[in-house]
PDB file of N, CA and C in Angstrom:
ATOM      1  N   UNK A  22     108.262   9.098  45.540  1.00 46.00           N
ATOM      2  CA  UNK A  22     108.878   9.118  46.858  1.00 46.00           C
ATOM      3  C   UNK A  22     108.077   8.213  47.787  1.00 46.00           C
ATOM      4  N   UNK A  23     108.721   7.254  48.453  1.00 53.00           N
ATOM      5  CA  UNK A  23     107.998   6.333  49.313  1.00 53.00           C
ATOM      6  C   UNK A  23     107.431   7.045  50.542  1.00 53.00           C
ATOM      7  N   UNK A  24     106.287   6.550  51.008  1.00 63.00           N
ATOM      8  CA  UNK A  24     105.652   7.163  52.169  1.00 63.00           C
ATOM      9  C   UNK A  24     106.397   6.851  53.455  1.00 63.00           C
ATOM     10  N   UNK A  25     107.115   5.739  53.478  1.00 63.00           N
ATOM     11  CA  UNK A  25     107.899   5.355  54.653  1.00 63.00           C
ATOM     12  C   UNK A  25     109.344   5.177  54.218  1.00 63.00           C
ATOM     13  N   UNK A  26     110.184   6.204  54.432  1.00 60.00           N
ATOM     14  CA  UNK A  26     111.580   6.066  54.011  1.00 60.00           C
ATOM     15  C   UNK A  26     112.275   4.928  54.739  1.00 60.00           C
ATOM     16  N   UNK A  27     113.196   4.296  54.042  1.00 71.00           N
ATOM     17  CA  UNK A  27     113.926   3.178  54.646  1.00 71.00           C
ATOM     18  C   UNK A  27     114.857   3.681  55.730  1.00 71.00           C
ATOM     19  N   UNK A  28     114.942   2.937  56.808  1.00 71.00           N
ATOM     20  CA  UNK A  28     115.808   3.377  57.902  1.00 71.00           C
ATOM     21  C   UNK A  28     117.282   3.305  57.527  1.00 71.00           C
ATOM     22  N   UNK A  29     118.022   4.241  58.023  1.00 88.00           N
ATOM     23  CA  UNK A  29     119.455   4.215  57.800  1.00 88.00           C
ATOM     24  C   UNK A  29     120.086   3.237  58.789  1.00 88.00           C
ATOM     25  N   UNK A  30     121.286   2.831  58.486  1.00 90.00           N
ATOM     26  CA  UNK A  30     122.001   1.898  59.360  1.00 90.00           C
ATOM     27  C   UNK A  30     122.165   2.513  60.748  1.00 90.00           C
ATOM     28  N   UNK A  31     122.517   3.779  60.790  1.00 91.00           N
ATOM     29  CA  UNK A  31     122.727   4.447  62.071  1.00 91.00           C
ATOM     30  C   UNK A  31     121.445   4.473  62.913  1.00 91.00           C
ATOM     31  N   UNK A  32     120.316   4.795  62.276  1.00 93.00           N
ATOM     32  CA  UNK A  32     119.039   4.819  63.015  1.00 93.00           C
ATOM     33  C   UNK A  32     118.652   3.431  63.478  1.00 93.00           C
ATOM     34  N   UNK A  33     118.905   2.415  62.651  1.00 93.00           N
ATOM     35  CA  UNK A  33     118.579   1.038  63.064  1.00 93.00           C
ATOM     36  C   UNK A  33     119.415   0.624  64.261  1.00 93.00           C
ATOM     37  N   UNK A  34     120.700   0.959  64.224  1.00 94.00           N
ATOM     38  CA  UNK A  34     121.584   0.603  65.347  1.00 94.00           C
ATOM     39  C   UNK A  34     121.167   1.312  66.621  1.00 94.00           C
ATOM     40  N   UNK A  35     120.892   2.606  66.512  1.00 95.00           N
ATOM     41  CA  UNK A  35     120.466   3.371  67.682  1.00 95.00           C
ATOM     42  C   UNK A  35     119.147   2.820  68.215  1.00 95.00           C
ATOM     43  N   UNK A  36     118.202   2.570  67.333  1.00 96.00           N
ATOM     44  CA  UNK A  36     116.909   2.032  67.756  1.00 96.00           C
ATOM     45  C   UNK A  36     117.047   0.688  68.446  1.00 96.00           C
ATOM     46  N   UNK A  37     117.876  -0.180  67.899  1.00 96.00           N
ATOM     47  CA  UNK A  37     118.098  -1.492  68.507  1.00 96.00           C
ATOM     48  C   UNK A  37     118.712  -1.380  69.890  1.00 96.00           C
ATOM     49  N   UNK A  38     119.650  -0.456  70.028  1.00 97.00           N
ATOM     50  CA  UNK A  38     120.293  -0.254  71.329  1.00 97.00           C
ATOM     51  C   UNK A  38     119.307   0.336  72.341  1.00 97.00           C
ATOM     52  N   UNK A  39     118.492   1.279  71.897  1.00 97.00           N
ATOM     53  CA  UNK A  39     117.480   1.853  72.796  1.00 97.00           C
ATOM     54  C   UNK A  39     116.489   0.785  73.258  1.00 97.00           C
ATOM     55  N   UNK A  40     116.098  -0.086  72.343  1.00 98.00           N
ATOM     56  CA  UNK A  40     115.184  -1.170  72.710  1.00 98.00           C
ATOM     57  C   UNK A  40     115.839  -2.109  73.717  1.00 98.00           C
ATOM     58  N   UNK A  41     117.083  -2.468  73.455  1.00 98.00           N
ATOM     59  CA  UNK A  41     117.796  -3.356  74.377  1.00 98.00           C
ATOM     60  C   UNK A  41     117.884  -2.740  75.769  1.00 98.00           C
ATOM     61  N   UNK A  42     118.230  -1.465  75.830  1.00 98.00           N
ATOM     62  CA  UNK A  42     118.333  -0.791  77.126  1.00 98.00           C
ATOM     63  C   UNK A  42     116.973  -0.674  77.819  1.00 98.00           C
ATOM     64  N   UNK A  43     115.932  -0.356  77.047  1.00 97.00           N
ATOM     65  CA  UNK A  43     114.579  -0.251  77.616  1.00 97.00           C
ATOM     66  C   UNK A  43     114.153  -1.578  78.220  1.00 97.00           C
ATOM     67  N   UNK A  44     114.358  -2.649  77.463  1.00 98.00           N
ATOM     68  CA  UNK A  44     113.954  -3.972  77.951  1.00 98.00           C
ATOM     69  C   UNK A  44     114.795  -4.406  79.148  1.00 98.00           C
ATOM     70  N   UNK A  45     116.090  -4.111  79.139  1.00 98.00           N
ATOM     71  CA  UNK A  45     116.960  -4.469  80.260  1.00 98.00           C
ATOM     72  C   UNK A  45     116.552  -3.742  81.530  1.00 98.00           C
ATOM     73  N   UNK A  46     116.001  -2.542  81.374  1.00 98.00           N
ATOM     74  CA  UNK A  46     115.553  -1.755  82.522  1.00 98.00           C
ATOM     75  C   UNK A  46     114.150  -2.157  82.968  1.00 98.00           C
ATOM     76  N   UNK A  47     113.510  -3.054  82.212  1.00 98.00           N
ATOM     77  CA  UNK A  47     112.172  -3.498  82.569  1.00 98.00           C
ATOM     78  C   UNK A  47     111.097  -2.454  82.302  1.00 98.00           C
ATOM     79  N   UNK A  48     111.342  -1.584  81.344  1.00 98.00           N
ATOM     80  CA  UNK A  48     110.388  -0.520  81.012  1.00 98.00           C
ATOM     81  C   UNK A  48     109.555  -0.962  79.814  1.00 98.00           C
ATOM     82  N   UNK A  49     108.255  -0.863  79.947  1.00 97.00           N
ATOM     83  CA  UNK A  49     107.351  -1.228  78.849  1.00 97.00           C
ATOM     84  C   UNK A  49     107.263  -0.072  77.856  1.00 97.00           C
ATOM     85  N   UNK A  50     106.853  -0.397  76.642  1.00 97.00           N
ATOM     86  CA  UNK A  50     106.710   0.615  75.598  1.00 97.00           C
ATOM     87  C   UNK A  50     105.790   1.744  76.051  1.00 97.00           C
ATOM     88  N   UNK A  51     104.708   1.392  76.713  1.00 97.00           N
ATOM     89  CA  UNK A  51     103.746   2.390  77.172  1.00 97.00           C
ATOM     90  C   UNK A  51     104.397   3.374  78.135  1.00 97.00           C
ATOM     91  N   UNK A  52     105.242   2.858  79.017  1.00 97.00           N
ATOM     92  CA  UNK A  52     105.926   3.714  79.991  1.00 97.00           C
ATOM     93  C   UNK A  52     106.919   4.643  79.295  1.00 97.00           C
ATOM     94  N   UNK A  53     107.663   4.097  78.347  1.00 96.00           N
ATOM     95  CA  UNK A  53     108.630   4.909  77.606  1.00 96.00           C
ATOM     96  C   UNK A  53     107.911   6.001  76.814  1.00 96.00           C
ATOM     97  N   UNK A  54     106.805   5.634  76.198  1.00 96.00           N
ATOM     98  CA  UNK A  54     106.031   6.595  75.412  1.00 96.00           C
ATOM     99  C   UNK A  54     105.514   7.724  76.288  1.00 96.00           C
ATOM    100  N   UNK A  55     105.044   7.392  77.470  1.00 96.00           N
ATOM    101  CA  UNK A  55     104.531   8.400  78.385  1.00 96.00           C
ATOM    102  C   UNK A  55     105.627   9.393  78.770  1.00 96.00           C
ATOM    103  N   UNK A  56     106.828   8.877  78.997  1.00 94.00           N
ATOM    104  CA  UNK A  56     107.949   9.734  79.407  1.00 94.00           C
ATOM    105  C   UNK A  56     108.335  10.760  78.341  1.00 94.00           C
ATOM    106  N   UNK A  57     108.183  10.402  77.068  1.00 93.00           N
ATOM    107  CA  UNK A  57     108.565  11.336  76.001  1.00 93.00           C
ATOM    108  C   UNK A  57     107.362  12.071  75.410  1.00 93.00           C
ATOM    109  N   UNK A  58     106.179  11.829  75.975  1.00 94.00           N
ATOM    110  CA  UNK A  58     104.990  12.503  75.480  1.00 94.00           C
ATOM    111  C   UNK A  58     104.543  11.991  74.123  1.00 94.00           C
ATOM    112  N   UNK A  59     104.741  10.703  73.901  1.00 94.00           N
ATOM    113  CA  UNK A  59     104.361  10.086  72.633  1.00 94.00           C
ATOM    114  C   UNK A  59     103.425   8.914  72.861  1.00 94.00           C
ATOM    115  N   UNK A  60     103.415   7.994  71.924  1.00 96.00           N
ATOM    116  CA  UNK A  60     102.612   6.792  72.071  1.00 96.00           C
ATOM    117  C   UNK A  60     103.443   5.571  71.679  1.00 96.00           C
ATOM    118  N   UNK A  61     102.852   4.377  71.848  1.00 97.00           N
ATOM    119  CA  UNK A  61     103.580   3.129  71.567  1.00 97.00           C
ATOM    120  C   UNK A  61     104.092   3.076  70.138  1.00 97.00           C
ATOM    121  N   UNK A  62     103.304   3.578  69.204  1.00 97.00           N
ATOM    122  CA  UNK A  62     103.725   3.495  67.803  1.00 97.00           C
ATOM    123  C   UNK A  62     104.977   4.338  67.554  1.00 97.00           C
ATOM    124  N   UNK A  63     105.104   5.452  68.260  1.00 97.00           N
ATOM    125  CA  UNK A  63     106.307   6.278  68.111  1.00 97.00           C
ATOM    126  C   UNK A  63     107.524   5.526  68.621  1.00 97.00           C
ATOM    127  N   UNK A  64     107.404   4.889  69.777  1.00 97.00           N
ATOM    128  CA  UNK A  64     108.514   4.101  70.330  1.00 97.00           C
ATOM    129  C   UNK A  64     108.877   2.989  69.356  1.00 97.00           C
ATOM    130  N   UNK A  65     107.870   2.316  68.819  1.00 97.00           N
ATOM    131  CA  UNK A  65     108.110   1.235  67.861  1.00 97.00           C
ATOM    132  C   UNK A  65     108.848   1.749  66.627  1.00 97.00           C
ATOM    133  N   UNK A  66     108.417   2.864  66.082  1.00 96.00           N
ATOM    134  CA  UNK A  66     109.086   3.432  64.897  1.00 96.00           C
ATOM    135  C   UNK A  66     110.527   3.806  65.210  1.00 96.00           C
ATOM    136  N   UNK A  67     110.752   4.376  66.387  1.00 96.00           N
ATOM    137  CA  UNK A  67     112.108   4.756  66.766  1.00 96.00           C
ATOM    138  C   UNK A  67     112.989   3.522  66.952  1.00 96.00           C
ATOM    139  N   UNK A  68     112.479   2.517  67.629  1.00 96.00           N
ATOM    140  CA  UNK A  68     113.268   1.312  67.876  1.00 96.00           C
ATOM    141  C   UNK A  68     113.530   0.516  66.602  1.00 96.00           C
ATOM    142  N   UNK A  69     112.676   0.674  65.598  1.00 95.00           N
ATOM    143  CA  UNK A  69     112.877  -0.010  64.324  1.00 95.00           C
ATOM    144  C   UNK A  69     113.643   0.846  63.318  1.00 95.00           C
ATOM    145  N   UNK A  70     114.041   2.042  63.743  1.00 92.00           N
ATOM    146  CA  UNK A  70     114.831   2.912  62.882  1.00 92.00           C
ATOM    147  C   UNK A  70     114.046   3.631  61.818  1.00 92.00           C
ATOM    148  N   UNK A  71     112.737   3.635  61.908  1.00 93.00           N
ATOM    149  CA  UNK A  71     111.917   4.290  60.906  1.00 93.00           C
ATOM    150  C   UNK A  71     111.670   5.757  61.237  1.00 93.00           C
ATOM    151  N   UNK A  72     112.004   6.154  62.439  1.00 93.00           N
ATOM    152  CA  UNK A  72     111.837   7.547  62.867  1.00 93.00           C
ATOM    153  C   UNK A  72     113.041   7.935  63.700  1.00 93.00           C
ATOM    154  N   UNK A  73     113.505   9.138  63.518  1.00 92.00           N
ATOM    155  CA  UNK A  73     114.631   9.625  64.289  1.00 92.00           C
ATOM    156  C   UNK A  73     114.253   9.846  65.750  1.00 92.00           C
ATOM    157  N   UNK A  74     115.276  10.024  66.557  1.00 93.00           N
ATOM    158  CA  UNK A  74     115.100  10.233  67.996  1.00 93.00           C
ATOM    159  C   UNK A  74     115.838  11.514  68.356  1.00 93.00           C
ATOM    160  N   UNK A  75     115.162  12.391  69.088  1.00 93.00           N
ATOM    161  CA  UNK A  75     115.831  13.630  69.502  1.00 93.00           C
ATOM    162  C   UNK A  75     116.712  13.369  70.719  1.00 93.00           C
ATOM    163  N   UNK A  76     117.646  14.267  70.961  1.00 93.00           N
ATOM    164  CA  UNK A  76     118.512  14.134  72.132  1.00 93.00           C
ATOM    165  C   UNK A  76     117.688  14.146  73.408  1.00 93.00           C
ATOM    166  N   UNK A  77     116.665  14.969  73.453  1.00 92.00           N
ATOM    167  CA  UNK A  77     115.814  15.063  74.638  1.00 92.00           C
ATOM    168  C   UNK A  77     115.091  13.738  74.885  1.00 92.00           C
ATOM    169  N   UNK A  78     114.646  13.064  73.822  1.00 91.00           N
ATOM    170  CA  UNK A  78     113.952  11.787  73.980  1.00 91.00           C
ATOM    171  C   UNK A  78     114.900  10.692  74.475  1.00 91.00           C
ATOM    172  N   UNK A  79     116.148  10.744  74.029  1.00 90.00           N
ATOM    173  CA  UNK A  79     117.121   9.753  74.472  1.00 90.00           C
ATOM    174  C   UNK A  79     117.378   9.940  75.949  1.00 90.00           C
TER     175      UNK A  79
END
């Protein structure tokens, strides 16, 4: 079993859209991470579709 499961199409699409919206709003990764109680790497994983996103985080 791979240590990093491959992202699904749905997660990649959602992550890409979240990144587009974050950048359009002028929000840096650090700011987004602070808002959800995470760190930059979590935002990066979510935007790349490697980690799911909860409704609360969205």
